[in-house]
Amino acid sequence: STVNLTHVFTSPIVIVVPEYNDATPREAWTTNVTASNFLVKVDQYGATFSGSTKVHYVVMEEGVWRFTDTNKKVEAGWHNTTKFGYVGSNYNCGEEGDEVNFSIVFDDSNPLVIHSRATEMNTGDTGWAETWTSHPSSRSTEVDRYRMCIGLDRNRAGSGGSFTVDETIHWIAMDTGYGSVNGVDYNVLWKIKENGVWIEGTSGGVPVAYEKAWLSAFSSAPQVVVAGTTTVNGGDGSHTCLLYTSDAA
């Protein structure tokens, strides 16, 4: 589907994430990103996905910025790579991903990073992948204020992929916080564990819901929520989806 933007950008960075609560895992990414629009695609590995899926997205101009109300730091960028992690790999930086240094030093020890694939140069099941990030030293260590490792992620699709042409990954890194810019309320936050246990993906094929309270409650459920991952604690990768949103969590 084509998404037409309400603003014209110079170098837009687009992050997307699907929202669903059924047992059909799927991922969203973008292609043909231009100054005023982009294409969004929802794809399921090993099958032809049918039906519709709600996709949340955020667009930011490439570069280093600050939230005008709180002075919190944010950087939006992109990275080209053919490297990918998969079930059975170690998600090692340099082998399944690349180290990227931020242009700024974030105030938070562990900034939030949201990310998604922004091209589809390698097609079909062998070219299926979404994205992952972690600290360059270890897949189970969070991104820090200086750098991250980023790559494509085939999850449980396995190692039978072939990426002969670079794919572009869009990413946005931010300090945590909340506030309001031009009348639009926002929250930037992250969650690492649930009752001391690493966040998992599914139970019986159905996505497991992990609730996270907003730093500051909204007056009503937010219309847009975009999420990502900053570690790969398990060795089989992951993908992010939203199940529901409310004014409180």
Coordinates of C-alpha atoms in Angstrom, one line a residue:
S1 CA 0.0 0.0 0.0
T2 CA 1.1 3.6 -0.7
V3 CA 1.4 5.9 2.3
N4 CA 1.3 9.6 1.3
L5 CA 3.0 11.9 3.8
T6 CA 1.5 15.2 5.0
H7 CA 5.0 16.8 5.0
V8 CA 7.7 16.8 2.3
F9 CA 11.0 15.5 3.6
T10 CA 14.5 15.8 2.3
S11 CA 15.8 12.4 3.5
P12 CA 13.0 10.7 5.4
I13 CA 13.7 7.8 7.8
V14 CA 10.6 5.6 8.1
I15 CA 10.0 3.0 10.9
V16 CA 7.0 0.6 10.7
V17 CA 5.6 -2.1 13.0
P18 CA 2.5 -4.3 12.5
E19 CA -0.4 -4.6 15.0
Y20 CA -2.1 -8.0 15.3
N21 CA -3.2 -10.5 18.0
D22 CA -3.6 -13.8 16.1
A23 CA -1.4 -16.8 15.4
T24 CA -0.2 -15.7 12.0
P25 CA 3.3 -14.2 12.5
R26 CA 4.2 -11.5 10.0
E27 CA 6.4 -8.5 9.6
A28 CA 6.1 -5.1 8.0
W29 CA 8.7 -3.1 6.0
T30 CA 8.9 -0.3 3.5
T31 CA 10.1 0.2 -0.1
N32 CA 10.3 3.1 -2.5
V33 CA 10.8 5.7 0.2
T34 CA 10.6 9.1 -1.3
A35 CA 10.4 12.7 0.0
S36 CA 6.5 12.5 0.0
N37 CA 5.5 8.9 0.2
F38 CA 6.5 5.3 0.6
L39 CA 5.2 1.7 0.1
V40 CA 4.5 -0.5 3.1
K41 CA 4.4 -4.3 2.8
V42 CA 3.2 -7.0 5.2
D43 CA 4.8 -10.4 4.6
Q44 CA 4.7 -13.8 6.2
Y45 CA 7.7 -16.2 5.7
G46 CA 6.9 -19.3 3.8
A47 CA 3.4 -18.3 2.8
T48 CA 1.4 -15.7 0.9
F49 CA -0.3 -13.5 3.5
S50 CA -3.8 -12.5 2.8
G51 CA -6.1 -10.1 4.6
S52 CA -5.2 -6.7 6.1
T53 CA -3.0 -5.7 9.0
K54 CA -2.8 -2.3 10.8
V55 CA 0.7 -0.9 10.4
H56 CA 1.9 1.9 12.7
Y57 CA 4.7 4.2 11.4
V58 CA 6.8 7.2 12.3
V59 CA 8.8 9.4 9.9
M60 CA 11.7 11.6 10.8
E61 CA 14.2 13.6 8.9
E62 CA 17.6 12.0 8.8
G63 CA 20.0 13.7 11.2
V64 CA 20.5 14.7 14.9
W65 CA 17.7 16.5 16.7
R66 CA 16.3 17.4 20.1
F67 CA 12.8 17.3 21.3
T68 CA 12.0 21.0 21.7
D69 CA 10.1 20.7 25.0
T70 CA 12.6 18.5 26.9
N71 CA 15.8 18.8 25.0
K72 CA 16.0 15.0 24.8
K73 CA 18.4 13.7 22.1
V74 CA 17.3 11.8 19.0
E75 CA 19.2 10.6 15.9
A76 CA 17.7 9.2 12.7
G77 CA 19.8 7.3 10.2
W78 CA 20.2 4.4 7.8
H79 CA 22.6 1.5 7.2
N80 CA 23.2 -0.7 4.2
T81 CA 24.1 -4.4 4.7
T82 CA 23.8 -7.9 3.4
K83 CA 24.5 -9.5 6.8
F84 CA 21.7 -11.4 8.6
G85 CA 21.2 -13.4 11.8
Y86 CA 19.1 -16.6 11.9
V87 CA 18.2 -19.4 14.3
G88 CA 21.4 -21.2 15.1
S89 CA 23.6 -18.3 14.5
N90 CA 25.2 -16.2 17.3
Y91 CA 24.1 -12.8 16.1
N92 CA 27.7 -11.7 16.3
C93 CA 28.6 -8.2 15.3
G94 CA 30.7 -8.3 12.2
E95 CA 29.3 -11.6 11.1
E96 CA 25.6 -11.3 11.2
G97 CA 25.5 -7.5 11.6
D98 CA 27.6 -4.3 11.5
E99 CA 28.7 -1.9 14.2
V100 CA 27.3 1.6 13.8
N101 CA 28.6 4.5 15.9
F102 CA 26.1 7.3 16.8
S103 CA 26.9 10.8 15.8
I104 CA 26.1 12.0 19.3
V105 CA 26.5 10.7 22.8
F106 CA 23.1 10.0 24.3
D107 CA 22.3 11.1 27.9
D108 CA 20.7 7.7 28.6
S109 CA 23.1 4.7 29.2
N110 CA 20.8 2.6 27.0
P111 CA 18.8 4.7 24.5
L112 CA 15.7 3.3 22.7
V113 CA 16.3 2.2 19.1
I114 CA 13.5 1.5 16.7
H115 CA 14.3 0.1 13.3
S116 CA 12.9 -1.6 10.2
R117 CA 13.8 -2.7 6.7
A118 CA 13.4 0.0 4.1
T119 CA 14.1 -1.9 0.8
E120 CA 13.3 -5.2 -0.8
M121 CA 16.3 -5.8 -3.1
N122 CA 16.3 -9.6 -2.3
T123 CA 12.9 -11.1 -2.8
G124 CA 11.0 -14.3 -2.0
D125 CA 11.5 -16.6 1.0
T126 CA 15.3 -16.5 0.6
G127 CA 15.2 -12.7 0.8
W128 CA 12.8 -12.6 3.7
A129 CA 14.1 -10.7 6.7
E130 CA 13.4 -8.0 9.2
T131 CA 15.9 -6.3 11.5
W132 CA 17.8 -6.7 14.8
T133 CA 20.0 -4.5 17.0
S134 CA 22.1 -5.1 20.1
H135 CA 25.4 -3.9 21.7
P136 CA 28.4 -4.8 19.5
S137 CA 30.0 -6.8 22.3
S138 CA 27.1 -9.2 22.8
R139 CA 23.6 -9.9 21.4
S140 CA 22.2 -10.0 24.9
T141 CA 23.6 -6.6 25.9
E142 CA 21.5 -3.5 25.2
V143 CA 22.6 -0.8 22.8
D144 CA 24.6 1.9 24.7
R145 CA 24.9 5.6 24.4
Y146 CA 27.7 5.4 21.9
R147 CA 27.0 2.6 19.4
M148 CA 25.0 -0.4 18.3
C149 CA 25.2 -3.5 16.1
I150 CA 22.5 -3.7 13.4
G151 CA 21.6 -6.3 10.8
L152 CA 18.9 -8.2 9.0
D153 CA 17.1 -10.9 10.9
R154 CA 15.7 -14.1 9.4
N155 CA 14.5 -15.4 12.8
R156 CA 13.3 -19.0 12.6
A157 CA 13.4 -18.9 8.8
G158 CA 16.9 -20.3 9.2
S159 CA 20.1 -19.8 7.4
G160 CA 18.9 -20.6 3.9
G161 CA 18.8 -17.0 2.9
S162 CA 20.7 -15.2 0.1
F163 CA 21.4 -11.5 0.3
T164 CA 23.6 -10.6 -2.7
V165 CA 22.5 -7.0 -2.8
D166 CA 22.5 -4.6 0.1
E167 CA 19.3 -3.9 2.0
T168 CA 18.8 -0.5 3.6
I169 CA 17.8 -0.5 7.3
H170 CA 16.2 2.7 8.8
W171 CA 16.7 3.4 12.5
I172 CA 15.9 6.1 15.1
A173 CA 17.7 6.2 18.4
M174 CA 16.3 8.3 21.3
D175 CA 16.7 9.2 25.0
T176 CA 13.7 8.1 27.1
G177 CA 11.2 10.7 28.2
Y178 CA 7.8 12.1 27.6
G179 CA 6.3 15.5 26.7
S180 CA 4.4 17.3 24.0
V181 CA 5.6 18.8 20.7
N182 CA 3.2 21.0 18.7
G183 CA 0.3 19.7 20.6
V184 CA 1.2 16.0 20.1
D185 CA 1.9 14.1 23.3
Y186 CA 4.6 11.4 23.2
N187 CA 6.3 8.8 25.3
V188 CA 9.7 7.2 24.7
L189 CA 10.4 4.1 26.9
W190 CA 11.6 0.6 26.8
K191 CA 11.2 -2.7 28.7
I192 CA 13.7 -5.5 29.1
K193 CA 12.2 -8.2 31.3
E194 CA 8.9 -9.3 32.7
N195 CA 9.2 -10.4 36.4
G196 CA 12.9 -11.0 35.9
V197 CA 12.4 -13.1 32.7
W198 CA 13.5 -12.1 29.3
I199 CA 10.6 -11.1 27.0
E200 CA 9.5 -14.0 24.8
G201 CA 7.6 -14.1 21.6
T202 CA 4.7 -16.6 21.4
S203 CA 2.9 -19.2 23.4
G204 CA 1.1 -21.9 21.4
G205 CA 1.8 -19.9 18.3
V206 CA -0.1 -16.8 19.6
P207 CA 1.9 -13.6 20.5
V208 CA 2.5 -13.1 24.2
A209 CA 1.4 -9.7 25.4
Y210 CA 3.8 -7.7 27.6
E211 CA 2.2 -4.6 29.1
K212 CA 4.3 -1.5 29.8
A213 CA 2.8 1.5 31.5
W214 CA 3.5 4.8 29.8
L215 CA 5.8 7.2 31.6
S216 CA 3.0 9.7 31.4
A217 CA -0.6 8.6 30.7
F218 CA -2.3 9.8 27.6
S219 CA -5.8 11.3 27.6
S220 CA -6.9 8.5 25.3
A221 CA -5.2 5.5 23.6
P222 CA -2.4 6.9 21.3
Q223 CA -3.0 6.5 17.6
V224 CA 0.5 5.6 16.8
V225 CA 2.9 3.3 18.7
V226 CA 6.2 2.1 17.1
A227 CA 8.4 -0.4 18.9
G228 CA 11.7 -2.2 18.3
T229 CA 14.3 -4.5 20.0
T230 CA 17.7 -3.6 21.4
T231 CA 18.9 -7.1 22.3
V232 CA 18.6 -10.7 20.9
N233 CA 18.8 -12.8 24.1
G234 CA 17.6 -16.0 22.4
G235 CA 19.5 -17.5 19.6
D236 CA 16.5 -17.6 17.2
G237 CA 16.0 -13.9 16.6
S238 CA 12.7 -12.0 17.1
H239 CA 10.3 -9.6 15.5
T240 CA 8.2 -6.9 17.1
C241 CA 4.4 -6.5 16.9
L242 CA 1.8 -4.6 18.8
L243 CA -1.2 -6.3 20.3
Y244 CA -3.1 -3.4 21.8
T245 CA -2.7 0.1 23.2
S246 CA -4.5 2.1 25.8
D247 CA -4.2 5.5 27.5
A248 CA -2.3 3.9 30.4
A249 CA -0.1 1.2 28.8

